[in-house]
Amino acid sequence: MMRTRPLKVALLGCGVVGSEVTRIMTTHADDLAARIGAPVELAGIAVRRPGRVREGVPAELVTTDATALVKRGDIDVVVEVIGGIEPARSLITTAFEHGASVVSANKALVAKEGAALHAAAQERGADLYYEAAVAGAIPLVRPLRESLAGDNINRVLGIVNGTTNFILDRMDGSGAGYSEALDEATALGYAEADPTADVEGFDAAAKAAILAGIAFHTRVTLDDVHREGITEVTAADIASAKRMGCTVKLLAICERAADGRSVTARVHPAMIPLAHPLASVREAYNAVFVEADAAGQLMFYGPGAGGSPTASAVLGDLVAACRNKLAGTAGPGESAYSQLPVSPMGQVVTRYHISLDVADKPGVLAQVATVFAEHGVSIDTVRQQGKDGEASLVVVTHRASDAALSATVETLRRLDTVRDVASIMRVEGE
């Protein structure tokens, strides 16, 4: 039998995502009630600028006093879609203190303060859900946290930022430079007026921290994630990748060490073979490739951002939190029992693609090869082109540590015959 007294929901933020959450809660109220076992009532919507509330949002629910809303005491679930660290952190903590569970889409906050938020939720017997913080509509947090809870996850490799994937896809498809592709992404609404969080990898790094923490049952924060953006990727890099049968993607990579005693988390551009499933992810789509002992290789694909996709993930979490409220229980909290150390980037081992501008004269190739050998970096292939006294060398290595490769490059820069280290890019997805 369905309970007649409604569960009350407070919404913090009513922008693109918040307005979609409001619309879905209104238009699908009967379905949500049937799935939960009780009606769900939107009890209040906190915004900063009430004059900018979108059409279709009930004006009588709008307030600028978010703190008073979450302190009401009759709120069952708070949905936070305002983003940023403050006031989101204080509001979520206050919600827990007043008995509410929380659904958040705030990747930066979860990546930075996830442990403290989970502890606050556990202390009050409340839920903290954040499926929407990682990959929009793609179910990823729940499969990692619940469906694969009995398995051993070794690697999570993914495209988790739609803006950068769109830019790199345009550079690959049309031969455009980075600036041209960014302009197109901005014109189409894929890039913000200030795209720094996306193109410099901050957005993807926050998501990598969350994924690594869940996958490896250990605490990984944003500060633990090595981060590089795509602003230095050139049309020449894209062309080099094509010659190797590869494409360039901004990847979030979370790995467990072979001995199982440490983990790594990193975000950077990389060449991946065209045969790899992630190579075919186009436009602003996201995809995450998971490797586990028993399940093998799994891939999750779909729209990773936008109002409707993100609202879909928020509503999924809302249904789960409301069901738990009715049952008087809470879902899974933080799992950090492994307490594995996060290794620095210098210890990460991968392949590298290095482009060098060198003098076009005899012995240069041998000199360069000697430097690689001195630092223990094995060369897989070399391609050389030259004319009019100038030449280029493209070196692809076997697997080597980041520290060894960095030392190699520093030595190369000191050679009189090396005019410039034009680009360095990792090669992943073998």
GROMACS .gro file of C-alpha atoms in nm:
model
  430
    1MET     CA    1   0.000   0.000   0.000
    2MET     CA    2   0.130   0.345  -0.090
    3ARG     CA    3   0.191   0.594   0.189
    4THR     CA    4  -0.023   0.906   0.145
    5ARG     CA    5   0.199   1.151   0.338
    6PRO     CA    6   0.450   1.287   0.085
    7LEU     CA    7   0.826   1.283   0.116
    8LYS     CA    8   0.948   1.641   0.099
    9VAL     CA    9   1.237   1.749  -0.123
   10ALA     CA   10   1.437   2.072  -0.110
   11LEU     CA   11   1.617   2.180  -0.427
   12LEU     CA   12   1.930   2.393  -0.402
   13GLY     CA   13   1.990   2.561  -0.738
   14CYS     CA   14   1.758   2.605  -1.033
   15GLY     CA   15   1.977   2.652  -1.337
   16VAL     CA   16   1.992   2.417  -1.635
   17VAL     CA   17   1.995   2.102  -1.421
   18GLY     CA   18   1.773   2.224  -1.137
   19SER     CA   19   1.497   2.339  -1.370
   20GLU     CA   20   1.501   1.998  -1.541
   21VAL     CA   21   1.477   1.825  -1.204
   22THR     CA   22   1.176   2.044  -1.125
   23ARG     CA   23   1.012   1.964  -1.459
   24ILE     CA   24   1.057   1.589  -1.427
   25MET     CA   25   0.936   1.585  -1.066
   26THR     CA   26   0.624   1.774  -1.176
   27THR     CA   27   0.541   1.592  -1.499
   28HIS     CA   28   0.624   1.243  -1.371
   29ALA     CA   29   0.492   1.282  -1.018
   30ASP     CA   30   0.257   0.981  -1.038
   31ASP     CA   31   0.525   0.752  -1.180
   32LEU     CA   32   0.780   0.862  -0.918
   33ALA     CA   33   0.526   0.802  -0.640
   34ALA     CA   34   0.454   0.452  -0.772
   35ARG     CA   35   0.823   0.366  -0.793
   36ILE     CA   36   0.905   0.504  -0.449
   37GLY     CA   37   0.593   0.396  -0.262
   38ALA     CA   38   0.495   0.746  -0.154
   39PRO     CA   39   0.427   1.083  -0.318
   40VAL     CA   40   0.723   1.320  -0.353
   41GLU     CA   41   0.663   1.688  -0.292
   42LEU     CA   42   0.897   1.967  -0.398
   43ALA     CA   43   0.887   2.176  -0.080
   44GLY     CA   44   1.121   2.461  -0.174
   45ILE     CA   45   1.373   2.583  -0.429
   46ALA     CA   46   1.667   2.795  -0.313
   47VAL     CA   47   1.825   3.029  -0.568
   48ARG     CA   48   2.065   3.323  -0.559
   49ARG     CA   49   1.883   3.541  -0.812
   50PRO     CA   50   1.505   3.485  -0.810
   51GLY     CA   51   1.465   3.708  -1.112
   52ARG     CA   52   1.644   3.450  -1.326
   53VAL     CA   53   1.428   3.150  -1.234
   54ARG     CA   54   1.327   2.960  -1.544
   55GLU     CA   55   0.979   2.928  -1.690
   56GLY     CA   56   0.772   2.648  -1.539
   57VAL     CA   57   0.929   2.675  -1.193
   58PRO     CA   58   0.658   2.743  -0.930
   59ALA     CA   59   0.725   3.096  -0.802
   60GLU     CA   60   0.571   3.020  -0.462
   61LEU     CA   61   0.845   2.762  -0.392
   62VAL     CA   62   1.137   2.994  -0.466
   63THR     CA   63   1.346   3.135  -0.181
   64THR     CA   64   1.684   3.302  -0.147
   65ASP     CA   65   1.735   3.164   0.205
   66ALA     CA   66   1.891   2.824   0.138
   67THR     CA   67   1.998   2.777   0.499
   68ALA     CA   68   1.645   2.823   0.632
   69LEU     CA   69   1.516   2.577   0.375
   70VAL     CA   70   1.752   2.294   0.473
   71LYS     CA   71   1.694   2.367   0.845
   72ARG     CA   72   1.316   2.324   0.827
   73GLY     CA   73   1.325   1.980   0.984
   74ASP     CA   74   1.049   1.834   0.766
   75ILE     CA   75   1.273   1.797   0.459
   76ASP     CA   76   1.346   1.433   0.374
   77VAL     CA   77   1.594   1.481   0.086
   78VAL     CA   78   1.800   1.780  -0.022
   79VAL     CA   79   1.905   1.794  -0.388
   80GLU     CA   80   2.215   2.011  -0.438
   81VAL     CA   81   2.293   2.132  -0.791
   82ILE     CA   82   2.455   2.470  -0.720
   83GLY     CA   83   2.816   2.348  -0.756
   84GLY     CA   84   3.135   2.481  -0.600
   85ILE     CA   85   3.268   2.427  -0.249
   86GLU     CA   86   3.084   2.692  -0.050
   87PRO     CA   87   2.803   2.739   0.035
   88ALA     CA   88   2.732   2.385  -0.091
   89ARG     CA   89   2.944   2.217   0.178
   90SER     CA   90   2.783   2.407   0.466
   91LEU     CA   91   2.433   2.353   0.329
   92ILE     CA   92   2.484   1.979   0.285
   93THR     CA   93   2.629   1.945   0.634
   94THR     CA   94   2.335   2.138   0.775
   95ALA     CA   95   2.094   1.914   0.586
   96PHE     CA   96   2.247   1.606   0.747
   97GLU     CA   97   2.226   1.769   1.091
   98HIS     CA   98   1.852   1.820   1.039
   99GLY     CA   99   1.783   1.464   0.932
  100ALA     CA  100   1.781   1.494   0.553
  101SER     CA  101   1.957   1.274   0.301
  102VAL     CA  102   2.143   1.447   0.017
  103VAL     CA  103   2.165   1.399  -0.358
  104SER     CA  104   2.441   1.604  -0.521
  105ALA     CA  105   2.579   1.666  -0.868
  106ASN     CA  106   2.880   1.850  -0.723
  107LYS     CA  107   3.195   1.675  -0.847
  108ALA     CA  108   3.437   1.936  -0.711
  109LEU     CA  109   3.293   1.913  -0.360
  110VAL     CA  110   3.277   1.532  -0.353
  111ALA     CA  111   3.633   1.504  -0.486
  112LYS     CA  112   3.764   1.746  -0.225
  113GLU     CA  113   3.547   1.675   0.080
  114GLY     CA  114   3.396   1.333   0.011
  115ALA     CA  115   3.536   1.167   0.324
  116ALA     CA  116   3.402   1.437   0.557
  117LEU     CA  117   3.061   1.441   0.387
  118HIS     CA  118   3.031   1.062   0.405
  119ALA     CA  119   3.122   1.074   0.775
  120ALA     CA  120   2.857   1.339   0.840
  121ALA     CA  121   2.595   1.133   0.655
  122GLN     CA  122   2.686   0.815   0.843
  123GLU     CA  123   2.669   0.991   1.179
  124ARG     CA  124   2.306   1.085   1.109
  125GLY     CA  125   2.208   0.761   0.934
  126ALA     CA  126   2.149   0.953   0.612
  127ASP     CA  127   2.233   0.894   0.247
  128LEU     CA  128   2.482   1.078   0.027
  129TYR     CA  129   2.433   1.001  -0.342
  130TYR     CA  130   2.623   1.165  -0.631
  131GLU     CA  131   2.575   0.966  -0.951
  132ALA     CA  132   2.530   1.290  -1.146
  133ALA     CA  133   2.872   1.417  -1.035
  134VAL     CA  134   3.070   1.181  -1.256
  135ALA     CA  135   2.924   1.114  -1.600
  136GLY     CA  136   2.584   1.274  -1.643
  137ALA     CA  137   2.320   1.020  -1.737
  138ILE     CA  138   2.567   0.730  -1.754
  139PRO     CA  139   2.511   0.490  -1.462
  140LEU     CA  140   2.864   0.453  -1.327
  141VAL     CA  141   2.889   0.525  -0.955
  142ARG     CA  142   2.620   0.271  -0.864
  143PRO     CA  143   2.762  -0.011  -1.081
  144LEU     CA  144   3.109   0.044  -0.935
  145ARG     CA  145   2.983   0.079  -0.578
  146GLU     CA  146   2.716  -0.192  -0.583
  147SER     CA  147   2.704  -0.415  -0.894
  148LEU     CA  148   3.081  -0.475  -0.890
  149ALA     CA  149   3.117  -0.471  -0.511
  150GLY     CA  150   3.209  -0.841  -0.511
  151ASP     CA  151   3.472  -0.805  -0.783
  152ASN     CA  152   3.825  -0.667  -0.791
  153ILE     CA  153   3.855  -0.361  -1.018
  154ASN     CA  154   4.201  -0.306  -1.163
  155ARG     CA  155   4.156  -0.017  -1.405
  156VAL     CA  156   3.911   0.258  -1.493
  157LEU     CA  157   3.989   0.437  -1.820
  158GLY     CA  158   3.754   0.696  -1.953
  159ILE     CA  159   3.647   1.005  -2.142
  160VAL     CA  160   3.460   1.200  -1.876
  161ASN     CA  161   3.447   1.552  -2.018
  162GLY     CA  162   3.227   1.622  -2.319
  163THR     CA  163   3.373   1.964  -2.400
  164THR     CA  164   3.728   1.838  -2.447
  165ASN     CA  165   3.610   1.533  -2.638
  166PHE     CA  166   3.418   1.758  -2.878
  167ILE     CA  167   3.723   1.980  -2.932
  168LEU     CA  168   3.961   1.689  -2.995
  169ASP     CA  169   3.706   1.518  -3.218
  170ARG     CA  170   3.677   1.833  -3.430
  171MET     CA  171   4.056   1.865  -3.450
  172ASP     CA  172   4.077   1.504  -3.563
  173GLY     CA  173   3.792   1.521  -3.812
  174SER     CA  174   3.856   1.857  -3.978
  175GLY     CA  175   4.224   1.927  -3.916
  176ALA     CA  176   4.131   2.241  -3.722
  177GLY     CA  177   4.364   2.385  -3.462
  178TYR     CA  178   4.280   2.397  -3.093
  179SER     CA  179   4.156   2.759  -3.097
  180GLU     CA  180   3.925   2.701  -3.393
  181ALA     CA  181   3.777   2.389  -3.237
  182LEU     CA  182   3.726   2.567  -2.905
  183ASP     CA  183   3.547   2.853  -3.081
  184GLU     CA  184   3.310   2.603  -3.243
  185ALA     CA  185   3.248   2.428  -2.909
  186THR     CA  186   3.166   2.765  -2.751
  187ALA     CA  187   2.931   2.865  -3.034
  188LEU     CA  188   2.742   2.535  -2.999
  189GLY     CA  189   2.714   2.566  -2.622
  190TYR     CA  190   2.949   2.279  -2.538
  191ALA     CA  191   3.208   2.511  -2.383
  192GLU     CA  192   3.148   2.773  -2.115
  193ALA     CA  193   3.246   3.137  -2.162
  194ASP     CA  194   3.539   3.050  -1.934
  195PRO     CA  195   3.633   2.695  -2.040
  196THR     CA  196   3.927   2.660  -1.799
  197ALA     CA  197   3.774   2.389  -1.581
  198ASP     CA  198   3.717   2.172  -1.887
  199VAL     CA  199   4.016   2.236  -2.114
  200GLU     CA  200   4.273   2.238  -1.832
  201GLY     CA  201   4.143   1.906  -1.700
  202PHE     CA  202   4.008   2.021  -1.360
  203ASP     CA  203   3.660   1.880  -1.428
  204ALA     CA  204   3.795   1.543  -1.539
  205ALA     CA  205   4.041   1.529  -1.248
  206ALA     CA  206   3.759   1.567  -0.993
  207LYS     CA  207   3.574   1.283  -1.159
  208ALA     CA  208   3.888   1.069  -1.164
  209ALA     CA  209   3.930   1.119  -0.789
  210ILE     CA  210   3.573   1.002  -0.727
  211LEU     CA  211   3.606   0.701  -0.957
  212ALA     CA  212   3.940   0.592  -0.810
  213GLY     CA  213   3.809   0.615  -0.456
  214ILE     CA  214   3.507   0.398  -0.533
  215ALA     CA  215   3.688   0.149  -0.756
  216PHE     CA  216   3.982   0.085  -0.523
  217HIS     CA  217   3.812   0.130  -0.182
  218THR     CA  218   4.057   0.396  -0.079
  219ARG     CA  219   4.048   0.772  -0.027
  220VAL     CA  220   4.158   0.967  -0.334
  221THR     CA  221   4.117   1.344  -0.339
  222LEU     CA  222   4.150   1.598  -0.616
  223ASP     CA  223   4.501   1.683  -0.495
  224ASP     CA  224   4.608   1.321  -0.555
  225VAL     CA  225   4.523   1.335  -0.926
  226HIS     CA  226   4.790   1.429  -1.181
  227ARG     CA  227   4.630   1.675  -1.424
  228GLU     CA  228   4.711   1.800  -1.774
  229GLY     CA  229   4.469   1.971  -2.010
  230ILE     CA  230   4.438   1.985  -2.388
  231THR     CA  231   4.549   2.343  -2.454
  232GLU     CA  232   4.890   2.230  -2.579
  233VAL     CA  233   4.754   1.967  -2.819
  234THR     CA  234   4.830   2.076  -3.176
  235ALA     CA  235   4.712   1.980  -3.522
  236ALA     CA  236   5.056   1.824  -3.568
  237ASP     CA  237   4.993   1.597  -3.267
  238ILE     CA  238   4.662   1.488  -3.417
  239ALA     CA  239   4.831   1.419  -3.752
  240SER     CA  240   5.106   1.216  -3.582
  241ALA     CA  241   4.844   1.010  -3.403
  242LYS     CA  242   4.671   0.936  -3.732
  243ARG     CA  243   4.996   0.813  -3.884
  244MET     CA  244   5.023   0.569  -3.594
  245GLY     CA  245   4.666   0.447  -3.640
  246CYS     CA  246   4.559   0.638  -3.327
  247THR     CA  247   4.344   0.927  -3.216
  248VAL     CA  248   4.392   1.173  -2.929
  249LYS     CA  249   4.157   1.180  -2.628
  250LEU     CA  250   4.166   1.344  -2.287
  251LEU     CA  251   4.162   1.041  -2.058
  252ALA     CA  252   4.093   0.991  -1.691
  253ILE     CA  253   4.297   0.687  -1.587
  254CYS     CA  254   4.272   0.516  -1.249
  255GLU     CA  255   4.487   0.206  -1.201
  256ARG     CA  256   4.574  -0.042  -0.932
  257ALA     CA  257   4.945  -0.136  -0.928
  258ALA     CA  258   5.033  -0.486  -1.047
  259ASP     CA  259   5.127  -0.584  -0.692
  260GLY     CA  260   4.801  -0.440  -0.558
  261ARG     CA  261   4.979  -0.221  -0.304
  262SER     CA  262   4.912   0.124  -0.452
  263VAL     CA  263   4.695   0.311  -0.701
  264THR     CA  264   4.738   0.596  -0.945
  265ALA     CA  265   4.493   0.856  -1.073
  266ARG     CA  266   4.571   1.087  -1.362
  267VAL     CA  267   4.414   1.300  -1.635
  268HIS     CA  268   4.600   1.390  -1.954
  269PRO     CA  269   4.576   1.378  -2.334
  270ALA     CA  270   4.685   1.048  -2.484
  271MET     CA  271   4.699   0.867  -2.814
  272ILE     CA  272   4.483   0.555  -2.822
  273PRO     CA  273   4.462   0.298  -3.105
  274LEU     CA  274   4.162   0.332  -3.336
  275ALA     CA  275   4.073  -0.028  -3.248
  276HIS     CA  276   4.014   0.064  -2.883
  277PRO     CA  277   3.645   0.114  -2.793
  278LEU     CA  278   3.711   0.465  -2.659
  279ALA     CA  279   3.851   0.579  -2.995
  280SER     CA  280   3.503   0.577  -3.148
  281VAL     CA  281   3.350   0.806  -2.884
  282ARG     CA  282   3.259   1.117  -3.081
  283GLU     CA  283   3.128   1.468  -3.026
  284ALA     CA  284   3.048   1.556  -2.662
  285TYR     CA  285   2.979   1.201  -2.549
  286ASN     CA  286   3.144   1.029  -2.254
  287ALA     CA  287   3.252   0.668  -2.210
  288VAL     CA  288   3.426   0.478  -1.933
  289PHE     CA  289   3.609   0.148  -1.976
  290VAL     CA  290   3.631  -0.072  -1.664
  291GLU     CA  291   3.856  -0.375  -1.621
  292ALA     CA  292   3.782  -0.618  -1.337
  293ASP     CA  293   3.905  -0.965  -1.243
  294ALA     CA  294   3.581  -1.157  -1.280
  295ALA     CA  295   3.365  -0.928  -1.495
  296GLY     CA  296   3.644  -0.866  -1.746
  297GLN     CA  297   3.609  -0.557  -1.962
  298LEU     CA  298   3.299  -0.338  -1.939
  299MET     CA  299   3.218  -0.012  -2.116
  300PHE     CA  300   2.966   0.254  -2.011
  301TYR     CA  301   2.868   0.507  -2.279
  302GLY     CA  302   2.630   0.800  -2.314
  303PRO     CA  303   2.575   1.176  -2.277
  304GLY     CA  304   2.794   1.298  -1.994
  305ALA     CA  305   2.651   1.645  -1.937
  306GLY     CA  306   2.355   1.871  -2.008
  307GLY     CA  307   2.035   1.948  -1.824
  308SER     CA  308   1.826   1.644  -1.907
  309PRO     CA  309   2.102   1.377  -1.882
  310THR     CA  310   2.227   1.512  -1.550
  311ALA     CA  311   1.873   1.546  -1.416
  312SER     CA  312   1.813   1.181  -1.507
  313ALA     CA  313   2.100   1.077  -1.278
  314VAL     CA  314   1.978   1.312  -1.003
  315LEU     CA  315   1.628   1.164  -1.016
  316GLY     CA  316   1.766   0.811  -1.003
  317ASP     CA  317   1.950   0.899  -0.682
  318LEU     CA  318   1.642   1.078  -0.548
  319VAL     CA  319   1.430   0.765  -0.593
  320ALA     CA  320   1.693   0.557  -0.411
  321ALA     CA  321   1.720   0.805  -0.122
  322CYS     CA  322   1.342   0.826  -0.087
  323ARG     CA  323   1.303   0.449  -0.086
  324ASN     CA  324   1.562   0.428   0.191
  325LYS     CA  325   1.375   0.693   0.389
  326LEU     CA  326   1.057   0.486   0.371
  327ALA     CA  327   1.244   0.172   0.473
  328GLY     CA  328   1.422   0.348   0.758
  329THR     CA  329   1.762   0.252   0.625
  330ALA     CA  330   2.054   0.399   0.432
  331GLY     CA  331   2.238   0.291   0.120
  332PRO     CA  332   2.609   0.216   0.093
  333GLY     CA  333   2.841   0.481   0.230
  334GLU     CA  334   3.212   0.535   0.182
  335SER     CA  335   3.426   0.224   0.138
  336ALA     CA  336   3.788   0.315   0.211
  337TYR     CA  337   3.906   0.009   0.397
  338SER     CA  338   4.199  -0.055   0.160
  339GLN     CA  339   4.375   0.270   0.251
  340LEU     CA  340   4.608   0.227  -0.046
  341PRO     CA  341   4.869   0.497  -0.111
  342VAL     CA  342   4.837   0.702  -0.430
  343SER     CA  343   5.163   0.683  -0.623
  344PRO     CA  344   5.305   1.002  -0.778
  345MET     CA  345   5.304   1.052  -1.153
  346GLY     CA  346   5.677   0.985  -1.174
  347GLN     CA  347   5.615   0.618  -1.097
  348VAL     CA  348   5.349   0.572  -1.367
  349VAL     CA  349   5.465   0.347  -1.651
  350THR     CA  350   5.333   0.392  -2.004
  351ARG     CA  351   5.442   0.444  -2.365
  352TYR     CA  352   5.539   0.784  -2.507
  353HIS     CA  353   5.532   0.964  -2.840
  354ILE     CA  354   5.801   1.235  -2.860
  355SER     CA  355   5.851   1.479  -3.149
  356LEU     CA  356   6.194   1.643  -3.176
  357ASP     CA  357   6.317   1.920  -3.405
  358VAL     CA  358   6.682   1.841  -3.477
  359ALA     CA  359   6.971   1.940  -3.700
  360ASP     CA  360   6.971   1.751  -4.030
  361LYS     CA  361   7.318   1.601  -4.020
  362PRO     CA  362   7.479   1.259  -3.975
  363GLY     CA  363   7.490   1.107  -3.627
  364VAL     CA  364   7.194   1.291  -3.478
  365LEU     CA  365   6.976   0.981  -3.462
  366ALA     CA  366   7.252   0.781  -3.292
  367GLN     CA  367   7.307   1.064  -3.043
  368VAL     CA  368   6.938   1.078  -2.955
  369ALA     CA  369   6.913   0.700  -2.926
  370THR     CA  370   7.209   0.701  -2.687
  371VAL     CA  371   7.034   0.946  -2.455
  372PHE     CA  372   6.725   0.723  -2.440
  373ALA     CA  373   6.943   0.421  -2.364
  374GLU     CA  374   7.134   0.603  -2.089
  375HIS     CA  375   6.809   0.665  -1.904
  376GLY     CA  376   6.677   0.312  -1.954
  377VAL     CA  377   6.402   0.410  -2.197
  378SER     CA  378   6.365   0.157  -2.476
  379ILE     CA  379   6.271   0.284  -2.824
  380ASP     CA  380   5.999   0.106  -3.019
  381THR     CA  381   6.001   0.303  -3.346
  382VAL     CA  382   6.168   0.612  -3.494
  383ARG     CA  383   6.058   0.818  -3.793
  384GLN     CA  384   6.291   1.082  -3.941
  385GLN     CA  385   6.225   1.353  -4.198
  386GLY     CA  386   6.451   1.639  -4.302
  387LYS     CA  387   6.548   1.900  -4.557
  388ASP     CA  388   6.739   2.230  -4.582
  389GLY     CA  389   6.940   2.160  -4.267
  390GLU     CA  390   6.640   2.097  -4.043
  391ALA     CA  391   6.483   1.765  -3.953
  392SER     CA  392   6.223   1.610  -3.726
  393LEU     CA  393   6.245   1.289  -3.529
  394VAL     CA  394   5.937   1.112  -3.399
  395VAL     CA  395   6.023   0.857  -3.131
  396VAL     CA  396   5.775   0.608  -2.987
  397THR     CA  397   5.899   0.429  -2.677
  398HIS     CA  398   5.821   0.101  -2.513
  399ARG     CA  399   5.674   0.130  -2.163
  400ALA     CA  400   5.878   0.353  -1.933
  401SER     CA  401   5.824   0.547  -1.612
  402ASP     CA  402   5.728   0.911  -1.626
  403ALA     CA  403   6.036   0.994  -1.420
  404ALA     CA  404   6.270   0.816  -1.664
  405LEU     CA  405   6.107   0.985  -1.962
  406SER     CA  406   6.131   1.329  -1.795
  407ALA     CA  407   6.502   1.278  -1.729
  408THR     CA  408   6.552   1.170  -2.090
  409VAL     CA  409   6.380   1.482  -2.222
  410GLU     CA  410   6.585   1.710  -1.997
  411THR     CA  411   6.906   1.557  -2.135
  412LEU     CA  412   6.780   1.588  -2.492
  413ARG     CA  413   6.712   1.960  -2.441
  414ARG     CA  414   7.079   2.011  -2.359
  415LEU     CA  415   7.202   1.860  -2.687
  416ASP     CA  416   7.325   2.113  -2.943
  417THR     CA  417   7.169   1.905  -3.220
  418VAL     CA  418   6.819   1.914  -3.066
  419ARG     CA  419   6.653   2.243  -3.157
  420ASP     CA  420   6.329   2.176  -2.969
  421VAL     CA  421   6.121   1.907  -2.801
  422ALA     CA  422   5.812   1.988  -3.002
  423SER     CA  423   5.566   1.764  -2.820
  424ILE     CA  424   5.537   1.476  -2.576
  425MET     CA  425   5.225   1.261  -2.553
  426ARG     CA  426   5.149   0.938  -2.378
  427VAL     CA  427   5.019   0.635  -2.564
  428GLU     CA  428   4.747   0.437  -2.384
  429GLY     CA  429   4.492   0.167  -2.445
  430GLU     CA  430   4.717  -0.105  -2.580
   0.00000   0.00000   0.00000
